[in-house]
Amino acid sequence: AGMNGTAIENFVCVIFNVSFMNCSWHVGRTATEDTQYFLYWRSSKKEDFTECQNYIKDNCGRHTGCRFQNVTIKNKVAYFLVNESRSGQNIQPYEERIMLYRIEKLTPPFNVTVNCTKASHRCSISWQPPRTSHVKKSSCFKYEIVIENK
């Protein structure tokens, strides 16, 4: 159970550069300055929960986020649990399931090349698809090209 308003709020995670994940949250409205939060996660129901090893802290030293490395999107759903502890106060836990592929911010396409010929007044543009840990077919991507005449 726990006291109302002590659970974290606005929990958000983002995966970037293929294998890095940042999670962050806001301290509960009624949580006191000595409330501490602990984030645990697992990438499948079969695995054990693992605690964050690299916390982000606020000015009071409370954990308000976590940085993860070497994250892979093996399964579709990951499970997150934020337990809080404070001596003498019962704190509300927070749980969330997140589909990891939905929170991945893709890298931009790379090795972009432009070849233009004056004779035909045409250009060809080519690139490599974004790096990602879960999309295996480059045909899954759609691109938009904006050409500016300078």
PDB file of C-alpha atoms in Angstrom:
ATOM      1  CA  ALA A   1       0.000   0.000   0.000  1.00  0.00           C
ATOM      2  CA  GLY A   2       1.946   3.017   1.224  1.00  0.00           C
ATOM      3  CA  MET A   3       1.123   6.643   1.794  1.00  0.00           C
ATOM      4  CA  ASN A   4      -0.647   8.397  -1.108  1.00  0.00           C
ATOM      5  CA  GLY A   5       1.558  10.676  -3.196  1.00  0.00           C
ATOM      6  CA  THR A   6       4.854   9.019  -2.288  1.00  0.00           C
ATOM      7  CA  ALA A   7       5.161   6.913  -5.455  1.00  0.00           C
ATOM      8  CA  ILE A   8       7.259   8.319  -8.276  1.00  0.00           C
ATOM      9  CA  GLU A   9       5.560  10.210 -11.097  1.00  0.00           C
ATOM     10  CA  ASN A  10       6.252  10.735 -14.817  1.00  0.00           C
ATOM     11  CA  PHE A  11       8.365   7.597 -15.308  1.00  0.00           C
ATOM     12  CA  VAL A  12       9.991   7.692 -18.766  1.00  0.00           C
ATOM     13  CA  CYS A  13      12.652   5.541 -20.430  1.00  0.00           C
ATOM     14  CA  VAL A  14      14.452   6.101 -23.739  1.00  0.00           C
ATOM     15  CA  ILE A  15      16.830   3.788 -25.627  1.00  0.00           C
ATOM     16  CA  PHE A  16      19.393   5.590 -27.801  1.00  0.00           C
ATOM     17  CA  ASN A  17      22.577   4.781 -29.743  1.00  0.00           C
ATOM     18  CA  VAL A  18      21.369   1.169 -30.039  1.00  0.00           C
ATOM     19  CA  SER A  19      22.263  -0.046 -26.537  1.00  0.00           C
ATOM     20  CA  PHE A  20      21.994   2.806 -24.010  1.00  0.00           C
ATOM     21  CA  MET A  21      18.864   3.416 -21.948  1.00  0.00           C
ATOM     22  CA  ASN A  22      18.025   6.321 -19.650  1.00  0.00           C
ATOM     23  CA  CYS A  23      15.068   6.210 -17.298  1.00  0.00           C
ATOM     24  CA  SER A  24      13.897   9.168 -15.240  1.00  0.00           C
ATOM     25  CA  TRP A  25      11.083  10.100 -12.888  1.00  0.00           C
ATOM     26  CA  HIS A  26       9.836  12.829 -10.587  1.00  0.00           C
ATOM     27  CA  VAL A  27       9.776  12.445  -6.828  1.00  0.00           C
ATOM     28  CA  GLY A  28       6.325  11.774  -5.359  1.00  0.00           C
ATOM     29  CA  ARG A  29       4.337  14.864  -4.314  1.00  0.00           C
ATOM     30  CA  THR A  30       4.271  13.952  -0.628  1.00  0.00           C
ATOM     31  CA  ALA A  31       7.706  12.295  -0.443  1.00  0.00           C
ATOM     32  CA  THR A  32      10.075  13.892   2.023  1.00  0.00           C
ATOM     33  CA  GLU A  33      13.685  14.873   1.346  1.00  0.00           C
ATOM     34  CA  ASP A  34      15.016  11.666   2.912  1.00  0.00           C
ATOM     35  CA  THR A  35      12.909   9.386   0.688  1.00  0.00           C
ATOM     36  CA  GLN A  36      15.112   7.258  -1.539  1.00  0.00           C
ATOM     37  CA  TYR A  37      14.012   5.464  -4.713  1.00  0.00           C
ATOM     38  CA  PHE A  38      15.462   2.232  -6.133  1.00  0.00           C
ATOM     39  CA  LEU A  39      14.854   1.095  -9.721  1.00  0.00           C
ATOM     40  CA  TYR A  40      14.785  -2.576 -10.722  1.00  0.00           C
ATOM     41  CA  TRP A  41      14.122  -3.988 -14.157  1.00  0.00           C
ATOM     42  CA  ARG A  42      14.077  -7.213 -16.140  1.00  0.00           C
ATOM     43  CA  SER A  43      13.715  -7.791 -19.852  1.00  0.00           C
ATOM     44  CA  SER A  44      11.525 -10.883 -19.531  1.00  0.00           C
ATOM     45  CA  LYS A  45       9.360 -12.630 -16.957  1.00  0.00           C
ATOM     46  CA  LYS A  46      11.897 -15.458 -16.802  1.00  0.00           C
ATOM     47  CA  GLU A  47      14.739 -13.229 -15.594  1.00  0.00           C
ATOM     48  CA  ASP A  48      15.380 -11.869 -12.133  1.00  0.00           C
ATOM     49  CA  PHE A  49      15.048  -8.155 -11.454  1.00  0.00           C
ATOM     50  CA  THR A  50      18.337  -6.221 -11.595  1.00  0.00           C
ATOM     51  CA  GLU A  51      18.906  -2.986  -9.688  1.00  0.00           C
ATOM     52  CA  CYS A  52      20.185   0.131 -11.400  1.00  0.00           C
ATOM     53  CA  GLN A  53      23.954   0.553 -11.030  1.00  0.00           C
ATOM     54  CA  ASN A  54      24.240   4.156 -12.264  1.00  0.00           C
ATOM     55  CA  TYR A  55      21.663   6.438 -10.613  1.00  0.00           C
ATOM     56  CA  ILE A  56      20.964  10.072 -11.530  1.00  0.00           C
ATOM     57  CA  LYS A  57      20.430  12.158  -8.374  1.00  0.00           C
ATOM     58  CA  ASP A  58      18.676  15.418  -7.537  1.00  0.00           C
ATOM     59  CA  ASN A  59      19.968  18.192  -5.249  1.00  0.00           C
ATOM     60  CA  CYS A  60      18.810  16.262  -2.166  1.00  0.00           C
ATOM     61  CA  GLY A  61      20.688  13.124  -3.258  1.00  0.00           C
ATOM     62  CA  ARG A  62      17.499  11.245  -4.142  1.00  0.00           C
ATOM     63  CA  HIS A  63      17.589   8.902  -7.107  1.00  0.00           C
ATOM     64  CA  THR A  64      15.562  10.461  -9.951  1.00  0.00           C
ATOM     65  CA  GLY A  65      16.827   8.382 -12.848  1.00  0.00           C
ATOM     66  CA  CYS A  66      19.159   5.690 -14.062  1.00  0.00           C
ATOM     67  CA  ARG A  67      21.584   5.132 -16.941  1.00  0.00           C
ATOM     68  CA  PHE A  68      21.904   1.647 -18.420  1.00  0.00           C
ATOM     69  CA  GLN A  69      24.477   0.317 -20.899  1.00  0.00           C
ATOM     70  CA  ASN A  70      24.434  -2.742 -23.159  1.00  0.00           C
ATOM     71  CA  VAL A  71      20.639  -2.907 -23.350  1.00  0.00           C
ATOM     72  CA  THR A  72      19.275  -5.228 -26.009  1.00  0.00           C
ATOM     73  CA  ILE A  73      15.701  -5.420 -27.184  1.00  0.00           C
ATOM     74  CA  LYS A  74      15.431  -9.194 -26.968  1.00  0.00           C
ATOM     75  CA  ASN A  75      11.809  -9.390 -26.005  1.00  0.00           C
ATOM     76  CA  LYS A  76       8.993  -6.986 -26.598  1.00  0.00           C
ATOM     77  CA  VAL A  77       8.149  -6.160 -22.987  1.00  0.00           C
ATOM     78  CA  ALA A  78      10.385  -5.124 -20.086  1.00  0.00           C
ATOM     79  CA  TYR A  79       9.246  -4.866 -16.482  1.00  0.00           C
ATOM     80  CA  PHE A  80      10.218  -1.943 -14.263  1.00  0.00           C
ATOM     81  CA  LEU A  81       9.770  -1.612 -10.511  1.00  0.00           C
ATOM     82  CA  VAL A  82      10.635   1.405  -8.389  1.00  0.00           C
ATOM     83  CA  ASN A  83      10.653   0.675  -4.683  1.00  0.00           C
ATOM     84  CA  GLU A  84      11.188   3.468  -2.252  1.00  0.00           C
ATOM     85  CA  SER A  85      12.448   3.341   1.276  1.00  0.00           C
ATOM     86  CA  ARG A  86      12.417   5.825   4.102  1.00  0.00           C
ATOM     87  CA  SER A  87      12.807   5.018   7.745  1.00  0.00           C
ATOM     88  CA  GLY A  88       9.460   5.043   9.509  1.00  0.00           C
ATOM     89  CA  GLN A  89       7.260   5.781   6.470  1.00  0.00           C
ATOM     90  CA  ASN A  90       5.366   3.358   4.251  1.00  0.00           C
ATOM     91  CA  ILE A  91       6.029   4.326   0.610  1.00  0.00           C
ATOM     92  CA  GLN A  92       4.008   3.377  -2.498  1.00  0.00           C
ATOM     93  CA  PRO A  93       5.893   1.220  -5.041  1.00  0.00           C
ATOM     94  CA  TYR A  94       5.627   1.909  -8.770  1.00  0.00           C
ATOM     95  CA  GLU A  95       5.455  -0.758 -11.509  1.00  0.00           C
ATOM     96  CA  GLU A  96       5.311  -0.465 -15.276  1.00  0.00           C
ATOM     97  CA  ARG A  97       5.586  -2.693 -18.344  1.00  0.00           C
ATOM     98  CA  ILE A  98       7.168  -1.064 -21.389  1.00  0.00           C
ATOM     99  CA  MET A  99       7.492  -2.353 -24.933  1.00  0.00           C
ATOM    100  CA  LEU A 100      11.160  -1.545 -25.505  1.00  0.00           C
ATOM    101  CA  TYR A 101      10.987  -1.123 -29.273  1.00  0.00           C
ATOM    102  CA  ARG A 102       8.539   1.763 -28.732  1.00  0.00           C
ATOM    103  CA  ILE A 103      11.030   3.781 -26.677  1.00  0.00           C
ATOM    104  CA  GLU A 104      14.021   3.431 -28.998  1.00  0.00           C
ATOM    105  CA  LYS A 105      15.171   6.693 -30.581  1.00  0.00           C
ATOM    106  CA  LEU A 106      16.777   5.687 -33.844  1.00  0.00           C
ATOM    107  CA  THR A 107      20.094   7.032 -34.978  1.00  0.00           C
ATOM    108  CA  PRO A 108      19.988   9.064 -38.173  1.00  0.00           C
ATOM    109  CA  PRO A 109      20.898   7.278 -41.414  1.00  0.00           C
ATOM    110  CA  PHE A 110      24.661   7.177 -41.900  1.00  0.00           C
ATOM    111  CA  ASN A 111      27.138   7.169 -44.802  1.00  0.00           C
ATOM    112  CA  VAL A 112      24.940   9.657 -46.655  1.00  0.00           C
ATOM    113  CA  THR A 113      26.394  10.418 -50.077  1.00  0.00           C
ATOM    114  CA  VAL A 114      25.217  12.799 -52.782  1.00  0.00           C
ATOM    115  CA  ASN A 115      26.440  12.558 -56.384  1.00  0.00           C
ATOM    116  CA  CYS A 116      25.346  15.242 -58.812  1.00  0.00           C
ATOM    117  CA  THR A 117      26.135  15.586 -62.492  1.00  0.00           C
ATOM    118  CA  LYS A 118      26.071  18.958 -64.219  1.00  0.00           C
ATOM    119  CA  ALA A 119      25.297  17.466 -67.614  1.00  0.00           C
ATOM    120  CA  SER A 120      22.047  15.782 -66.587  1.00  0.00           C
ATOM    121  CA  HIS A 121      21.168  18.181 -63.765  1.00  0.00           C
ATOM    122  CA  ARG A 122      20.412  15.169 -61.572  1.00  0.00           C
ATOM    123  CA  CYS A 123      21.598  13.973 -58.225  1.00  0.00           C
ATOM    124  CA  SER A 124      21.576  10.571 -56.604  1.00  0.00           C
ATOM    125  CA  ILE A 125      21.449  10.292 -52.845  1.00  0.00           C
ATOM    126  CA  SER A 126      22.248   7.114 -50.932  1.00  0.00           C
ATOM    127  CA  TRP A 127      22.612   6.162 -47.269  1.00  0.00           C
ATOM    128  CA  GLN A 128      22.760   3.283 -44.827  1.00  0.00           C
ATOM    129  CA  PRO A 129      19.719   2.643 -42.614  1.00  0.00           C
ATOM    130  CA  PRO A 130      19.784   3.674 -38.947  1.00  0.00           C
ATOM    131  CA  ARG A 131      21.516   1.352 -36.517  1.00  0.00           C
ATOM    132  CA  THR A 132      19.036  -0.451 -34.311  1.00  0.00           C
ATOM    133  CA  SER A 133      19.035  -3.487 -32.079  1.00  0.00           C
ATOM    134  CA  HIS A 134      15.722  -4.923 -33.217  1.00  0.00           C
ATOM    135  CA  VAL A 135      14.836  -4.011 -36.843  1.00  0.00           C
ATOM    136  CA  LYS A 136      16.410  -6.565 -39.163  1.00  0.00           C
ATOM    137  CA  LYS A 137      14.920  -5.475 -42.516  1.00  0.00           C
ATOM    138  CA  SER A 138      15.958  -2.138 -43.976  1.00  0.00           C
ATOM    139  CA  SER A 139      12.659  -2.118 -45.897  1.00  0.00           C
ATOM    140  CA  CYS A 140      10.911  -1.393 -42.570  1.00  0.00           C
ATOM    141  CA  PHE A 141      12.183   2.190 -42.647  1.00  0.00           C
ATOM    142  CA  LYS A 142      10.590   5.130 -44.426  1.00  0.00           C
ATOM    143  CA  TYR A 143      12.660   8.193 -45.214  1.00  0.00           C
ATOM    144  CA  GLU A 144      11.920  11.807 -45.958  1.00  0.00           C
ATOM    145  CA  ILE A 145      14.393  13.951 -47.870  1.00  0.00           C
ATOM    146  CA  VAL A 146      14.308  17.726 -47.643  1.00  0.00           C
ATOM    147  CA  ILE A 147      16.295  19.456 -50.363  1.00  0.00           C
ATOM    148  CA  GLU A 148      17.217  23.089 -49.875  1.00  0.00           C
ATOM    149  CA  ASN A 149      18.555  25.172 -52.701  1.00  0.00           C
ATOM    150  CA  LYS A 150      21.374  27.337 -51.355  1.00  0.00           C
TER     151      LYS A 150
END
